[in-house]
Short mmCIF file of C-alpha atoms (C1' of nucleotides) in Angstrom, two decimals:
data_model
loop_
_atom_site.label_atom_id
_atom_site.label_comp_id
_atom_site.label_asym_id
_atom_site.label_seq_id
_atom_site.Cartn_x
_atom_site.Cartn_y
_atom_site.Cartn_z
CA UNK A 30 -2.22 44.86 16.21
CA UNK A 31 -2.07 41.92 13.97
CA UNK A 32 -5.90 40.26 13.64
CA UNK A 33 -5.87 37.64 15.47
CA UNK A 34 -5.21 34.34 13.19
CA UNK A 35 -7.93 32.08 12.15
CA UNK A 36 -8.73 29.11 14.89
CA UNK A 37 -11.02 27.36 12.80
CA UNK A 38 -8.11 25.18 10.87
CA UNK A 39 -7.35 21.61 12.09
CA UNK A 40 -3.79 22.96 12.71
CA UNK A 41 -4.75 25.52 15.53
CA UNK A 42 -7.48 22.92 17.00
CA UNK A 43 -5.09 19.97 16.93
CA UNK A 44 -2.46 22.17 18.75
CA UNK A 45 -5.06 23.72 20.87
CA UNK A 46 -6.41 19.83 21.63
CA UNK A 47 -2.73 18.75 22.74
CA UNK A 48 -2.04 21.59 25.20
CA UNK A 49 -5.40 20.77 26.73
CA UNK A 50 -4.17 16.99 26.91
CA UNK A 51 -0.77 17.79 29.02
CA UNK A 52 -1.74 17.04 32.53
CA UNK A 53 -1.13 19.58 35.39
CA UNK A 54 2.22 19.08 36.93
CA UNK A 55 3.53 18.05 33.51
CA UNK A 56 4.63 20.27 30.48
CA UNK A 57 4.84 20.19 27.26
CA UNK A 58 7.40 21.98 24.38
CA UNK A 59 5.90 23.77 21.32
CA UNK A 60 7.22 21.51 19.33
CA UNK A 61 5.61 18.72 21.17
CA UNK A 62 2.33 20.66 20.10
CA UNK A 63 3.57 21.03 16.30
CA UNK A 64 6.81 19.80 15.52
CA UNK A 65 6.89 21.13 12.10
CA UNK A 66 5.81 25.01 13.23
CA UNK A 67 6.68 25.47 16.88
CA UNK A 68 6.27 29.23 16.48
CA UNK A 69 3.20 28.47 14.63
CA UNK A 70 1.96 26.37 18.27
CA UNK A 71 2.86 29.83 19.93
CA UNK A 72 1.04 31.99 17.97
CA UNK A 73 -2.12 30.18 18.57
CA UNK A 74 -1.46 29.32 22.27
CA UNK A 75 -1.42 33.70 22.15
CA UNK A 76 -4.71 34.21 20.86
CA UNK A 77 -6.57 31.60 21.73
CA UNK A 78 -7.58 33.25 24.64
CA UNK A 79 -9.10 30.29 25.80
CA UNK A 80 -9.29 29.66 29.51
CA UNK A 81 -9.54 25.92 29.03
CA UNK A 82 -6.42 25.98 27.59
CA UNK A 83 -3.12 25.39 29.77
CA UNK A 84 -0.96 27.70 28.38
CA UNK A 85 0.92 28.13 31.16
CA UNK A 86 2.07 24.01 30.89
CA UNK A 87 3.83 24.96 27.49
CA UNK A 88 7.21 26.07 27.53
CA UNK A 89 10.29 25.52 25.05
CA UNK A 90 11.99 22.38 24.25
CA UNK A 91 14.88 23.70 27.09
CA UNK A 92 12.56 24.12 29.69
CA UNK A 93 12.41 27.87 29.68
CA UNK A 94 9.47 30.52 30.12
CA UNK A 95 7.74 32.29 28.09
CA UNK A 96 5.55 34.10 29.96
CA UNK A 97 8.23 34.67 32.89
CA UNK A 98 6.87 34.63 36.30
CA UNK A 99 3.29 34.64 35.51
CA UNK A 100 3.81 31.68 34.47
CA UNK A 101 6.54 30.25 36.81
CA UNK A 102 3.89 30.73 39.65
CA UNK A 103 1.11 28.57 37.57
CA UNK A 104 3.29 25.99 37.27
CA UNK A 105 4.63 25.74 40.91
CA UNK A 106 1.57 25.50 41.99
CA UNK A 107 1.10 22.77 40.17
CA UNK A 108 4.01 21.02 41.73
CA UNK A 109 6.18 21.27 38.26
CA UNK A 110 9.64 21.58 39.33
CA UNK A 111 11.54 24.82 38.96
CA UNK A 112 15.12 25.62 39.00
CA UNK A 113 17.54 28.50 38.68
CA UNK A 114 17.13 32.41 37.94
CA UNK A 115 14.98 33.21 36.24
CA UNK A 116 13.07 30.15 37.22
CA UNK A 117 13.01 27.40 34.50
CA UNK A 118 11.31 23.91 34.21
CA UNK A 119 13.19 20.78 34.97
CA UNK A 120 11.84 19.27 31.69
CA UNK A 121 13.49 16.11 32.34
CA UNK A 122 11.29 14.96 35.07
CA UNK A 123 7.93 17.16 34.02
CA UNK A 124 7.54 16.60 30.18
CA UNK A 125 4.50 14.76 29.77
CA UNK A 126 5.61 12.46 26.99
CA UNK A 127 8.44 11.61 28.63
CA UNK A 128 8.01 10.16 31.73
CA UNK A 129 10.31 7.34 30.72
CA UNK A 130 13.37 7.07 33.00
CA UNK A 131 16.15 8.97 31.03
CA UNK A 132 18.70 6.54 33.13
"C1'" DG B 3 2.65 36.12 -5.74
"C1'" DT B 4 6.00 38.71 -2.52
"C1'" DG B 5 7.56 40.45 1.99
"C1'" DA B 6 7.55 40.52 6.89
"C1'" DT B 7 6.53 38.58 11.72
"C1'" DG B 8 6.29 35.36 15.52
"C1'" DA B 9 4.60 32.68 23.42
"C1'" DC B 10 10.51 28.45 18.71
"C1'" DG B 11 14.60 25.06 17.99
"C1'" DG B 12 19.09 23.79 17.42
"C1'" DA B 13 23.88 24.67 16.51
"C1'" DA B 14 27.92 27.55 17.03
"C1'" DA B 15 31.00 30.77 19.53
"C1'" DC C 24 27.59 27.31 31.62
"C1'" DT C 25 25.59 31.79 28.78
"C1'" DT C 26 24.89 34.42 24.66
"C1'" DT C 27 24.31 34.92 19.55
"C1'" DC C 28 22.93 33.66 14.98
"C1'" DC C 29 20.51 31.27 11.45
"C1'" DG C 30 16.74 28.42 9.87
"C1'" DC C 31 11.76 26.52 9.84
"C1'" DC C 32 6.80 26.67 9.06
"C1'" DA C 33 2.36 28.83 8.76
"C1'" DT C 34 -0.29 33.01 8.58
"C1'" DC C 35 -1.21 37.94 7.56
"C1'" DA C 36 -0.96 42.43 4.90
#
DNA sequence: GTGATGACGGAAA
DNA sequence: CTTTCCGCCATCA
């Protein structure tokens, strides 16, 4: 088991602060949360094991799971549109940022 | 200082 | 449309 890495830094909080920000019914990509590291945004989002945190709103830039139906139920529930097998997000209407009418 | 890993992203086939 | 491969950045041993 890898230790779990160091939450202290600004990087983890900031990206720990913007998941927290995404409303419910809205997601968010990891590289919304850390465009520079995405996989970086992951591996805190992992072991943060923070319950405050919405982990379940964050999924990648195409709308896919990461957590697989664990997570696919969180987010129904939250009225966050789902689509296909295995379930993804319809990121184009439920990114947070982007509520802007694609046209 | 070097090597290896990861809840990723984007491009190519 | 799906699947595969490479590349990125930060952190850990």
């Amino acid at each position: 088991m890898r230790r779990p890495p160091d939450l202290t830094t600004d990087r983890a909080r900031a990206v720990l602060g913007r998941a927290r920000a995404v409303p419910a019914g809205h997601v968010a990509a990891y590289s919304d949360l850390d465009p520079a590291a995405p996989r970086f945004a992951g591996t805190i989002l992992s072991a943060s094991g923070d319950p405050s945190v919405p982990w379940h709103r964050i999924v990648r830039s195409d709308g896919s799971l990461t957590q697989g139906e664990r997570q696919a139920k969180l987010l129904a529930a939250e009225g966050v549109a789902l689509t296909g097998d295995p379930p993804r997000v319809d990121v184009r209407l439920a990114r947070w940022w982007s509520d802007v009418d694609p046209a």
